[in-house]
Coordinates of C-alpha atoms in Angstrom, one line a residue:
X1 CA 0.1 -0.2 0.1
X2 CA 1.6 3.3 -1.1
X3 CA 2.0 5.7 1.6
X4 CA -0.2 9.5 1.6
X5 CA 1.1 12.2 0.3
X6 CA 0.7 15.0 2.4
X7 CA 0.1 18.7 1.0
X8 CA 2.3 21.1 3.5
X9 CA 2.8 25.2 3.2
X10 CA 5.9 26.3 3.7
X11 CA 7.5 29.5 4.5
X12 CA 11.6 29.7 3.5
X13 CA 13.4 32.8 3.7
X14 CA 16.8 33.1 1.6
X15 CA 17.1 36.8 2.1
X16 CA 15.8 39.1 4.7
X17 CA 15.4 36.8 7.8
X18 CA 19.3 37.8 9.7
X19 CA 19.1 41.3 8.3
X20 CA 17.8 44.5 7.2
X21 CA 17.6 44.1 3.2
X22 CA 18.7 41.4 0.4
X23 CA 14.8 40.0 0.3
X24 CA 13.9 36.9 -0.7
X25 CA 11.2 34.8 0.6
X26 CA 9.7 31.8 -0.9
X27 CA 6.1 30.3 -0.4
X28 CA 5.8 26.1 -1.3
X29 CA 2.5 24.6 -1.7
X30 CA 2.2 20.2 -2.6
X31 CA 3.9 17.1 -1.0
X32 CA 7.7 17.2 -0.3
X33 CA 8.8 15.9 -3.4
X34 CA 6.2 18.0 -5.9
X35 CA 6.1 21.5 -4.4
X36 CA 5.0 24.6 -6.2
X37 CA 6.6 27.8 -5.2
X38 CA 6.2 31.6 -6.0
X39 CA 8.8 33.2 -4.9
X40 CA 8.4 37.2 -3.1
X41 CA 10.8 39.8 -3.8
X42 CA 14.1 39.6 -5.2
X43 CA 16.6 41.9 -3.1
X44 CA 20.3 43.5 -3.2
X45 CA 22.2 44.6 -0.3
X46 CA 25.3 47.0 -0.2
X47 CA 29.1 45.8 0.4
X48 CA 31.1 47.9 3.8
X49 CA 34.6 48.1 4.5
X50 CA 34.6 44.5 5.2
X51 CA 33.9 43.5 1.3
X52 CA 36.2 45.7 -0.1
X53 CA 36.1 45.7 -4.1
X54 CA 32.2 44.7 -3.5
X55 CA 28.8 46.9 -3.7
X56 CA 26.0 44.9 -4.7
X57 CA 25.6 41.4 -2.3
X58 CA 23.1 39.5 -3.6
X59 CA 20.7 36.3 -1.8
X60 CA 22.4 32.9 -3.2
X61 CA 19.1 31.2 -4.7
X62 CA 20.5 27.4 -5.3
X63 CA 18.1 26.0 -3.4
X64 CA 15.8 27.1 -5.6
X65 CA 17.1 26.5 -9.2
X66 CA 15.5 23.7 -11.0
X67 CA 12.5 23.7 -8.2
X68 CA 8.9 24.6 -10.1
X69 CA 8.5 28.6 -9.6
X70 CA 5.4 29.4 -11.0
X71 CA 6.2 33.4 -10.6
X72 CA 8.2 35.6 -9.0
X73 CA 5.6 38.7 -7.1
X74 CA 7.2 42.2 -6.0
X75 CA 5.1 43.7 -3.6
X76 CA 7.2 47.5 -4.4
X77 CA 10.1 48.9 -6.5
X78 CA 13.2 49.1 -3.4
X79 CA 16.4 48.1 -4.3
X80 CA 16.5 45.5 -1.2
X81 CA 13.0 44.2 -3.0
X82 CA 14.1 44.3 -6.8
X83 CA 17.6 45.2 -6.8
X84 CA 19.1 41.2 -7.4
X85 CA 16.7 40.7 -9.8
X86 CA 18.9 41.5 -13.4
X87 CA 21.7 39.1 -11.7
X88 CA 19.5 36.3 -10.2
X89 CA 16.8 35.6 -12.8
X90 CA 18.7 33.8 -15.3
X91 CA 19.1 31.2 -12.0
X92 CA 14.8 31.1 -11.2
X93 CA 13.8 31.5 -14.7
X94 CA 10.0 32.8 -14.0
X95 CA 7.5 34.8 -14.1
X96 CA 7.5 38.6 -12.9
X97 CA 4.2 40.5 -12.1
X98 CA 4.3 43.5 -10.2
X99 CA 1.8 46.7 -9.9
X100 CA 3.0 49.9 -13.0
X101 CA 5.5 52.4 -11.2
X102 CA 7.8 49.0 -9.5
X103 CA 7.2 46.8 -13.2
X104 CA 8.5 50.6 -14.8
X105 CA 12.1 49.9 -12.6
X106 CA 12.1 46.6 -12.9
X107 CA 12.4 46.8 -16.5
X108 CA 15.3 49.2 -16.7
X109 CA 17.2 46.6 -14.5
X110 CA 16.1 44.2 -16.7
X111 CA 17.7 46.0 -19.7
X112 CA 20.6 46.7 -18.0
X113 CA 20.8 43.5 -17.2
X114 CA 20.8 42.3 -21.2
X115 CA 17.6 40.1 -20.1
X116 CA 14.8 42.5 -20.8
X117 CA 13.3 40.5 -23.9
X118 CA 13.9 36.6 -22.1
X119 CA 11.7 38.1 -19.3
X120 CA 7.6 37.5 -18.7
X121 CA 7.2 40.9 -16.6
X122 CA 2.8 41.0 -16.1
X123 CA 2.0 44.4 -14.6
X124 CA -1.3 43.9 -11.7
X125 CA -3.1 46.8 -11.2
X126 CA -3.4 48.1 -7.3
X127 CA -5.7 45.8 -5.4
X128 CA -5.4 43.0 -8.3
X129 CA -4.9 39.6 -8.3
X130 CA -2.8 36.5 -9.5
X131 CA -4.0 33.4 -9.9
X132 CA -0.2 31.1 -9.3
X133 CA -1.4 27.0 -9.2
X134 CA -3.0 26.8 -5.7
X135 CA -1.9 30.1 -4.8
X136 CA -4.7 32.5 -5.3
X137 CA -2.9 36.5 -4.4
X138 CA -4.1 39.3 -3.8
X139 CA -2.2 42.8 -3.9
X140 CA -3.2 44.9 -0.3
X141 CA -2.9 48.7 -0.9
X142 CA -0.3 49.6 1.9
X143 CA 1.7 53.0 2.5
X144 CA 5.5 52.8 2.9
X145 CA 8.2 55.0 1.9
X146 CA 7.9 54.4 -2.0
X147 CA 5.4 54.2 -4.4
X148 CA 2.5 51.4 -5.3
X149 CA 3.6 49.1 -2.2
X150 CA 1.7 46.1 -1.7
X151 CA 1.1 43.3 0.9
X152 CA 0.2 40.0 -0.5
X153 CA -2.8 37.7 1.0
X154 CA -2.0 34.3 -0.3
X155 CA -4.7 32.0 -0.2
X156 CA -4.1 28.0 -0.5
X157 CA -6.1 25.3 0.2
X158 CA -4.0 24.9 3.4
X159 CA -4.5 28.9 4.8
X160 CA -4.1 32.8 4.2
X161 CA -0.8 33.7 4.2
X162 CA -0.6 37.7 4.8
X163 CA 3.0 39.1 3.4
X164 CA 3.3 42.6 4.9
X165 CA 5.9 43.4 3.0
X166 CA 7.6 47.1 4.2
X167 CA 4.7 48.8 5.3
X168 CA 3.3 52.1 7.4
X169 CA 0.0 53.8 8.7
X170 CA -0.4 56.9 6.9
X171 CA -3.7 58.7 7.2
X172 CA -1.4 61.6 4.6
X173 CA 0.9 60.0 2.6
X174 CA 1.2 62.7 0.3
X175 CA 1.7 60.6 -2.7
X176 CA -0.4 57.3 -3.1
X177 CA -3.3 55.6 -2.0
X178 CA -3.6 54.9 2.3
X179 CA -3.0 51.3 3.6
X180 CA -6.8 49.8 2.8
X181 CA -7.6 48.9 6.0
X182 CA -11.1 47.6 5.2
X183 CA -8.8 44.9 3.0
X184 CA -6.8 44.5 6.3
X185 CA -9.9 43.8 8.4
X186 CA -11.8 41.1 6.1
X187 CA -8.6 39.4 5.6
X188 CA -8.9 39.1 9.5
X189 CA -12.8 38.4 9.6
X190 CA -11.9 35.7 7.0
X191 CA -8.9 33.7 8.9
X192 CA -5.1 34.6 8.8
X193 CA -3.4 31.6 8.6
X194 CA 0.0 33.3 9.4
X195 CA 1.4 37.2 9.2
X196 CA 4.4 37.3 7.6
X197 CA 5.2 40.9 9.4
X198 CA 7.9 43.9 9.1
X199 CA 10.3 43.6 12.1
X200 CA 12.4 46.9 11.1
X201 CA 11.3 49.8 13.6
X202 CA 10.1 46.9 16.6
X203 CA 12.2 48.4 19.2
X204 CA 10.3 52.4 18.3
X205 CA 7.5 53.1 21.0
X206 CA 4.6 55.2 18.9
X207 CA 3.9 55.7 15.3
X208 CA 6.3 56.0 12.7
X209 CA 4.4 59.3 11.8
X210 CA 2.7 60.9 8.5
X211 CA 4.6 62.2 5.3
X212 CA 1.8 64.9 5.5
X213 CA 3.8 66.4 8.1
X214 CA 6.9 66.1 6.8
X215 CA 5.5 68.2 3.7
X216 CA 4.8 71.4 6.2
X217 CA 7.9 71.5 7.9
X218 CA 9.9 71.5 5.1
X219 CA 7.6 73.8 3.3
X220 CA 8.3 75.9 6.5
X221 CA 11.6 75.8 6.6
X222 CA 12.7 76.4 2.9
X223 CA 11.1 79.8 2.5
X224 CA 12.6 81.3 5.4
X225 CA 16.2 80.1 2.9
X226 CA 18.2 82.4 1.4
X227 CA 21.3 81.6 -1.3
X228 CA 21.1 78.2 -2.7
X229 CA 19.5 75.3 -0.3
X230 CA 20.2 71.4 -1.9
X231 CA 18.1 68.9 -0.3
X232 CA 19.4 64.9 0.0
X233 CA 16.6 62.5 0.5
X234 CA 16.1 58.7 -1.1
X235 CA 15.0 59.3 -4.6
X236 CA 12.9 56.3 -4.4
X237 CA 10.2 57.7 -1.7
X238 CA 7.8 59.8 -4.6
X239 CA 6.5 61.5 -1.9
X240 CA 9.3 63.3 -0.4
X241 CA 10.2 64.6 -3.8
X242 CA 6.7 65.7 -4.2
X243 CA 7.2 67.7 -0.8
X244 CA 10.5 69.3 -1.3
X245 CA 9.0 70.3 -5.0
X246 CA 5.8 72.0 -3.6
X247 CA 7.8 73.6 -1.2
X248 CA 10.8 74.6 -3.4
X249 CA 7.4 76.3 -5.9
X250 CA 6.0 77.8 -3.0
X251 CA 9.2 80.2 -1.5
X252 CA 9.6 80.7 -5.0
X253 CA 12.4 78.6 -6.2
X254 CA 12.6 76.1 -9.1
X255 CA 13.9 72.7 -8.5
X256 CA 17.0 71.5 -11.0
X257 CA 17.9 67.1 -10.3
X258 CA 21.0 65.8 -9.5
X259 CA 21.8 62.4 -9.5
X260 CA 21.0 59.0 -11.8
X261 CA 18.4 57.7 -9.3
X262 CA 16.9 61.4 -9.3
X263 CA 16.3 61.4 -13.1
X264 CA 15.0 57.1 -13.4
X265 CA 12.5 57.7 -10.1
X266 CA 10.8 61.1 -11.4
X267 CA 10.7 59.3 -15.0
X268 CA 8.7 56.2 -13.4
X269 CA 6.3 58.2 -11.3
X270 CA 5.3 60.1 -14.1
X271 CA 4.8 57.3 -16.2
X272 CA 2.2 56.2 -13.3
X273 CA 0.8 59.2 -13.0
X274 CA 2.3 60.8 -9.9
X275 CA 4.6 64.3 -10.6
X276 CA 2.4 65.9 -13.2
X277 CA 1.3 69.3 -10.9
X278 CA 4.8 70.7 -11.1
X279 CA 6.7 72.6 -13.1
X280 CA 9.8 72.0 -15.6
X281 CA 12.7 70.8 -14.2
X282 CA 15.8 73.1 -14.6
X283 CA 18.5 71.7 -16.8
X284 CA 21.8 71.5 -15.9
X285 CA 23.1 74.9 -18.1
X286 CA 19.9 76.6 -16.6
X287 CA 21.0 76.3 -13.0
X288 CA 24.3 76.6 -13.4
X289 CA 22.9 81.0 -14.2
X290 CA 20.1 81.0 -12.4
X291 CA 19.5 83.6 -9.2
X292 CA 20.8 81.7 -6.3
X293 CA 17.6 82.4 -4.2
X294 CA 15.2 80.9 -6.8
X295 CA 17.3 77.9 -7.1
X296 CA 16.7 74.1 -4.9
X297 CA 18.7 71.7 -5.9
X298 CA 17.3 68.2 -5.8
X299 CA 20.2 66.2 -4.9
X300 CA 20.9 61.6 -3.9
X301 CA 23.6 60.9 -1.9
X302 CA 22.0 61.7 1.7
X303 CA 23.9 58.3 3.1
X304 CA 27.5 59.7 2.3
X305 CA 27.9 57.8 -1.1
X306 CA 31.0 58.4 -2.8
X307 CA 29.4 58.9 -5.9
X308 CA 26.4 60.4 -5.7
X309 CA 25.6 64.1 -6.8
X310 CA 25.7 64.9 -2.7
X311 CA 29.4 64.0 -2.1
X312 CA 30.4 65.5 -5.3
X313 CA 29.1 68.8 -4.4
X314 CA 31.1 68.4 -0.8
X315 CA 34.1 68.1 -2.6
X316 CA 33.4 70.3 -5.0
X317 CA 33.8 68.2 -8.3
X318 CA 30.3 68.6 -9.0
X319 CA 29.5 69.8 -12.6
X320 CA 26.8 72.5 -11.8
X321 CA 26.1 72.8 -8.0
X322 CA 28.1 74.7 -6.4
X323 CA 27.8 75.9 -2.5
X324 CA 29.2 77.7 -0.2
X325 CA 29.0 80.0 2.7
X326 CA 25.4 81.5 3.1
X327 CA 24.1 78.3 1.1
X328 CA 22.0 75.3 2.8
X329 CA 21.6 71.3 3.1
X330 CA 18.3 69.7 4.6
X331 CA 19.1 66.0 5.0
X332 CA 15.3 65.1 4.5
X333 CA 16.1 61.4 5.5
X334 CA 17.3 59.2 8.5
X335 CA 21.0 57.1 9.2
X336 CA 21.3 54.0 8.0
X337 CA 23.4 52.0 10.2
X338 CA 26.6 51.3 9.2
X339 CA 26.6 54.8 7.2
X340 CA 27.8 57.1 10.2
X341 CA 30.9 57.5 9.2
X342 CA 30.4 58.0 5.6
X343 CA 27.7 60.7 6.1
X344 CA 29.5 62.0 8.9
X345 CA 32.7 63.2 6.7
X346 CA 30.2 64.4 3.6
X347 CA 28.0 66.2 6.9
X348 CA 32.0 67.5 7.7
X349 CA 32.9 68.7 4.2
X350 CA 29.9 70.2 3.6
X351 CA 30.4 72.6 6.8
X352 CA 34.2 73.5 5.9
X353 CA 32.6 75.0 2.7
X354 CA 30.4 77.1 4.8
X355 CA 27.5 75.6 4.2
X356 CA 24.8 75.3 6.4
X357 CA 23.2 71.8 7.7
X358 CA 19.3 71.0 8.6
X359 CA 19.2 67.1 9.7
X360 CA 16.3 65.2 11.5
X361 CA 18.2 65.5 14.9
X362 CA 18.0 69.4 15.0
X363 CA 14.4 69.8 12.7
X364 CA 12.8 66.5 13.6
X365 CA 9.7 67.3 11.6
X366 CA 11.5 67.0 8.0
X367 CA 12.2 62.7 8.2
X368 CA 9.8 59.7 9.5
X369 CA 10.3 56.2 8.5
X370 CA 8.3 54.1 6.3
X371 CA 8.6 51.1 8.8
X372 CA 5.8 50.3 11.3
X373 CA 6.5 51.6 15.0
X374 CA 5.3 49.5 17.6
X375 CA 2.0 51.1 18.6
X376 CA 1.0 50.5 14.6
X377 CA 2.7 46.8 14.4
X378 CA 0.0 46.2 17.5
X379 CA -2.6 47.5 15.8
X380 CA -2.1 45.9 12.5
X381 CA -1.9 42.8 15.4
X382 CA -5.2 44.0 16.3
X383 CA -6.7 43.5 13.0
X384 CA -5.5 40.5 11.5
X385 CA -5.0 38.2 14.5
X386 CA -3.1 35.4 12.6
X387 CA -2.4 32.0 14.3
X388 CA 1.2 32.3 13.2
X389 CA 3.2 35.2 13.5
X390 CA 6.2 35.2 11.6
X391 CA 8.9 38.5 12.1
X392 CA 11.0 39.3 9.2
X393 CA 13.1 41.7 7.6
X394 CA 15.7 42.8 10.6
X395 CA 18.2 41.9 12.5
X396 CA 18.0 39.2 14.8
X397 CA 17.4 41.2 17.6
X398 CA 14.5 43.1 15.8
X399 CA 13.2 39.2 15.0
X400 CA 13.8 37.6 18.5
X401 CA 12.0 41.0 19.8
X402 CA 8.8 41.0 17.7
X403 CA 8.4 37.8 17.9
X404 CA 7.9 38.4 21.9
X405 CA 6.0 41.7 21.1
X406 CA 3.5 38.5 19.1
X407 CA 2.9 36.3 21.6
X408 CA 2.0 39.9 23.8
X409 CA -0.7 41.0 20.8
X410 CA -2.2 36.9 21.7
X411 CA -0.9 35.3 19.4
X412 CA -0.9 31.7 19.6
X413 CA 2.6 31.2 17.9
X414 CA 5.4 32.8 16.9
X415 CA 8.5 30.8 14.9
X416 CA 11.7 32.9 14.1
X417 CA 13.3 31.3 10.9
X418 CA 17.4 32.2 10.1
X419 CA 18.0 32.2 6.2
X420 CA 17.6 28.7 5.2
X421 CA 15.1 27.4 7.9
X422 CA 12.0 26.2 6.0
X423 CA 9.1 27.1 8.1
X424 CA 5.8 24.3 7.6
X425 CA 2.9 26.9 8.6
X426 CA 0.3 23.5 7.9
X427 CA -0.9 21.1 8.8
X428 CA -0.3 20.8 11.9
X429 CA 1.7 23.7 14.1
X430 CA 4.1 25.7 13.0
X431 CA 7.8 24.0 12.8
X432 CA 11.2 24.2 11.3
X433 CA 10.8 20.8 8.9
X434 CA 14.4 21.5 7.3
X435 CA 18.2 24.0 6.5
X436 CA 18.3 24.5 2.5
X437 CA 21.7 26.2 1.9
X438 CA 21.8 29.6 1.7
X439 CA 23.9 32.7 2.3
X440 CA 25.0 35.5 -0.4
X441 CA 26.7 36.0 -3.5
X442 CA 28.9 39.2 -4.1
X443 CA 29.3 40.8 -7.0
X444 CA 32.5 41.7 -7.8
X445 CA 34.2 42.7 -10.7
X446 CA 30.6 42.4 -12.6
X447 CA 31.2 39.0 -11.4
X448 CA 28.5 36.5 -9.2
X449 CA 31.0 35.1 -6.1
X450 CA 30.8 33.1 -3.7
X451 CA 30.7 34.8 -0.3
X452 CA 34.2 33.0 1.0
X453 CA 35.4 33.3 -2.9
X454 CA 39.6 33.4 -2.8
X455 CA 39.2 36.9 -4.8
X456 CA 38.3 38.3 -1.5
X457 CA 39.7 36.5 0.6
X458 CA 42.8 37.9 -0.8
X459 CA 42.1 41.3 -1.3
X460 CA 41.6 41.6 2.8
X461 CA 44.0 40.0 3.3
X462 CA 46.1 42.5 1.3
X463 CA 44.4 45.2 2.3
X464 CA 45.2 44.7 6.2
X465 CA 48.9 42.7 5.6
X466 CA 50.5 44.2 2.0
X467 CA 52.1 42.9 -0.3
X468 CA 55.2 41.9 -1.8
X469 CA 56.4 40.4 -4.8
X470 CA 59.7 39.1 -5.6
X471 CA 61.5 39.0 -8.6
X472 CA 64.8 37.6 -10.1
X473 CA 66.4 35.2 -13.0
X474 CA 67.8 31.7 -12.4
X475 CA 70.1 29.9 -15.4
X476 CA 69.6 26.4 -16.2
X477 CA 71.9 25.2 -13.0
X478 CA 69.5 27.0 -10.8
X479 CA 72.0 30.0 -10.4
X480 CA 70.9 33.4 -9.5
X481 CA 71.9 35.6 -12.5
X482 CA 70.2 38.8 -11.7
X483 CA 69.7 41.0 -9.4
X484 CA 66.8 40.5 -6.3
X485 CA 63.7 42.8 -6.9
X486 CA 61.7 43.1 -4.1
X487 CA 58.7 45.8 -4.1
X488 CA 55.8 46.6 -1.3
X489 CA 52.7 47.4 -1.4
X490 CA 51.0 48.6 1.4
X491 CA 54.2 48.4 3.5
X492 CA 55.1 51.5 5.4
X493 CA 58.5 52.8 6.5
X494 CA 60.0 55.6 8.8
X495 CA 63.0 57.8 8.8
X496 CA 65.5 55.4 10.8
X497 CA 64.3 52.0 8.8
X498 CA 63.4 53.7 4.8
X499 CA 61.1 51.0 3.4
X500 CA 63.8 50.6 0.3
X501 CA 66.7 49.9 2.7
X502 CA 63.9 47.2 4.5
X503 CA 63.5 45.8 1.0
X504 CA 67.0 45.8 0.1
X505 CA 67.4 43.4 3.3
X506 CA 64.4 41.3 2.3
X507 CA 66.2 40.8 -1.1
X508 CA 70.0 39.7 0.4
X509 CA 67.2 36.8 3.0
X510 CA 65.8 35.7 -0.2
X511 CA 69.1 35.2 -2.1
X512 CA 70.4 33.6 0.5
X513 CA 66.6 31.1 1.0
X514 CA 67.5 30.7 -2.9
X515 CA 71.2 29.4 -3.0
X516 CA 70.0 27.0 0.1
X517 CA 67.6 24.7 -2.1
X518 CA 69.2 22.4 -4.0
X519 CA 69.4 19.7 -6.4
X520 CA 65.9 19.3 -7.7
X521 CA 64.4 21.5 -5.5
X522 CA 65.9 24.6 -7.9
X523 CA 63.5 22.8 -10.9
X524 CA 60.5 23.3 -9.0
X525 CA 58.7 26.3 -9.1
X526 CA 56.1 25.9 -6.6
X527 CA 59.9 24.9 -3.7
X528 CA 60.8 27.9 -4.8
X529 CA 57.7 29.9 -4.1
X530 CA 57.6 27.9 -0.6
X531 CA 61.1 28.8 0.3
X532 CA 60.6 32.8 -0.6
X533 CA 57.0 33.1 1.3
X534 CA 58.6 31.9 4.3
X535 CA 61.5 33.4 4.4
X536 CA 59.4 37.1 3.7
X537 CA 56.5 36.4 5.9
X538 CA 58.9 35.2 9.2
X539 CA 61.2 38.5 8.4
X540 CA 57.7 40.7 7.9
X541 CA 56.5 39.4 10.9
X542 CA 59.7 40.9 13.2
X543 CA 59.3 44.4 11.2
X544 CA 55.4 45.3 10.8
X545 CA 54.4 42.5 13.0
X546 CA 51.8 41.1 10.1
X547 CA 52.1 38.7 7.4
X548 CA 51.5 40.1 3.6
X549 CA 51.1 38.4 0.8
X550 CA 53.6 37.2 -1.4
X551 CA 53.9 37.1 -5.2
X552 CA 57.4 35.7 -6.3
X553 CA 58.2 35.8 -10.5
X554 CA 61.1 33.6 -11.7
X555 CA 62.4 34.1 -15.1
X556 CA 64.1 30.9 -16.8
X557 CA 67.0 32.0 -18.8

């Protein structure tokens, strides 16, 4: 008698459950050996000083390759939700579903990756539905710090999962629709099996605040300024851009855009009917000669990104924006953890030029978060009343605290998976039933490489220990017949010990080590390289207290 193959509903986070960013989540339905999957979001995170040369990091989709993926549903257009599509779609090869604003920006990513003509991208209207095998997906309109954000009500034969995406509650979002509270309440009344919910602001009491209030604060601040004004904000926050533009126009100023992302997002916004009641933006040529008191620059780079507009302004290299004494720069954004030093350097450079700065610390009303604080989370749990809480999108401490909050809100079950943990949501109690391969892939030199790849490991080693390059020539008998040239990269010298003198001493040590080799050893390049590396690493330990990378070049005559 054959064993019954039981249908299961599973949730699998492959990105985003251990860190803020890099979302990649999958839902599977069916028996264990024949599941069908939908994927929610395919995002990136960004490199930091620990990943030299790596700007973009994507989740590892290895487990999903070859699985039956019915579709990839994108909740909104932030980079941590769509940024990896150009890199990972060729591995997943499933149709994409997104609302119009998000679809516009996805097309650009696919075009840049050279795969637009290979991808089936389906536009879904706000509040629309998608049928993918056993999954019936309803797009739930929410508010967030970008246009057209969506939660997903994922209905299956074993129950409904509400995947909130990134969200907040805002009665005056400035651009776009308010959160569809009626639909959320209806889902709660119908019964929600599990809610997979944003944890970003779980430690913050109260509510995130309204974009409408920011609009008023910016208008008041900008109206009182003279001289040139620059405003740095996230280009993806169309509501914030709209508020800045209207504040500028109310104050008799015209707006010039600075930064590729600003142009890209405004094009996407206008394509769906946003930002249509504003004056045309000034061109670069017009901005160069426009009266200072009648000009406002809307800039990228509020996080101190080295190649963005504000950093170039601060260093004086921007082609058409020049700020100095009597001018002003408003940072209408928060400091993302990890960017403190870069933002500090940017603001110091601005201050050195005499530019007056305004931030959320000294003007709290000029920014609000796009993620729910504790009171909003509590309200969502009161509406939805899920049987299972699955916190996601946060560091481990955020997820643990969110689980405690859900328990306080009388949610019967909580589960806190890590990336790669497969959670069975039904039938039976929620539990982690498997662990699948997961991790991160680095975009390094335009290639996808393993997180623990040799190239990055060597680069890190070189960054902290330096490099020694040795070259010399041997004749057929293994006799040294040239000078031994030792060069150092990233290694110091001083007045007492000039680097040249140190390298000359190391060359003598190399010569001694090679002369000690006899017979067949002198015919083996590997043996020679190991002997040279051994003597130089030992000497370097004594000189610099570090062990540099040693590259040996042997020329045979």
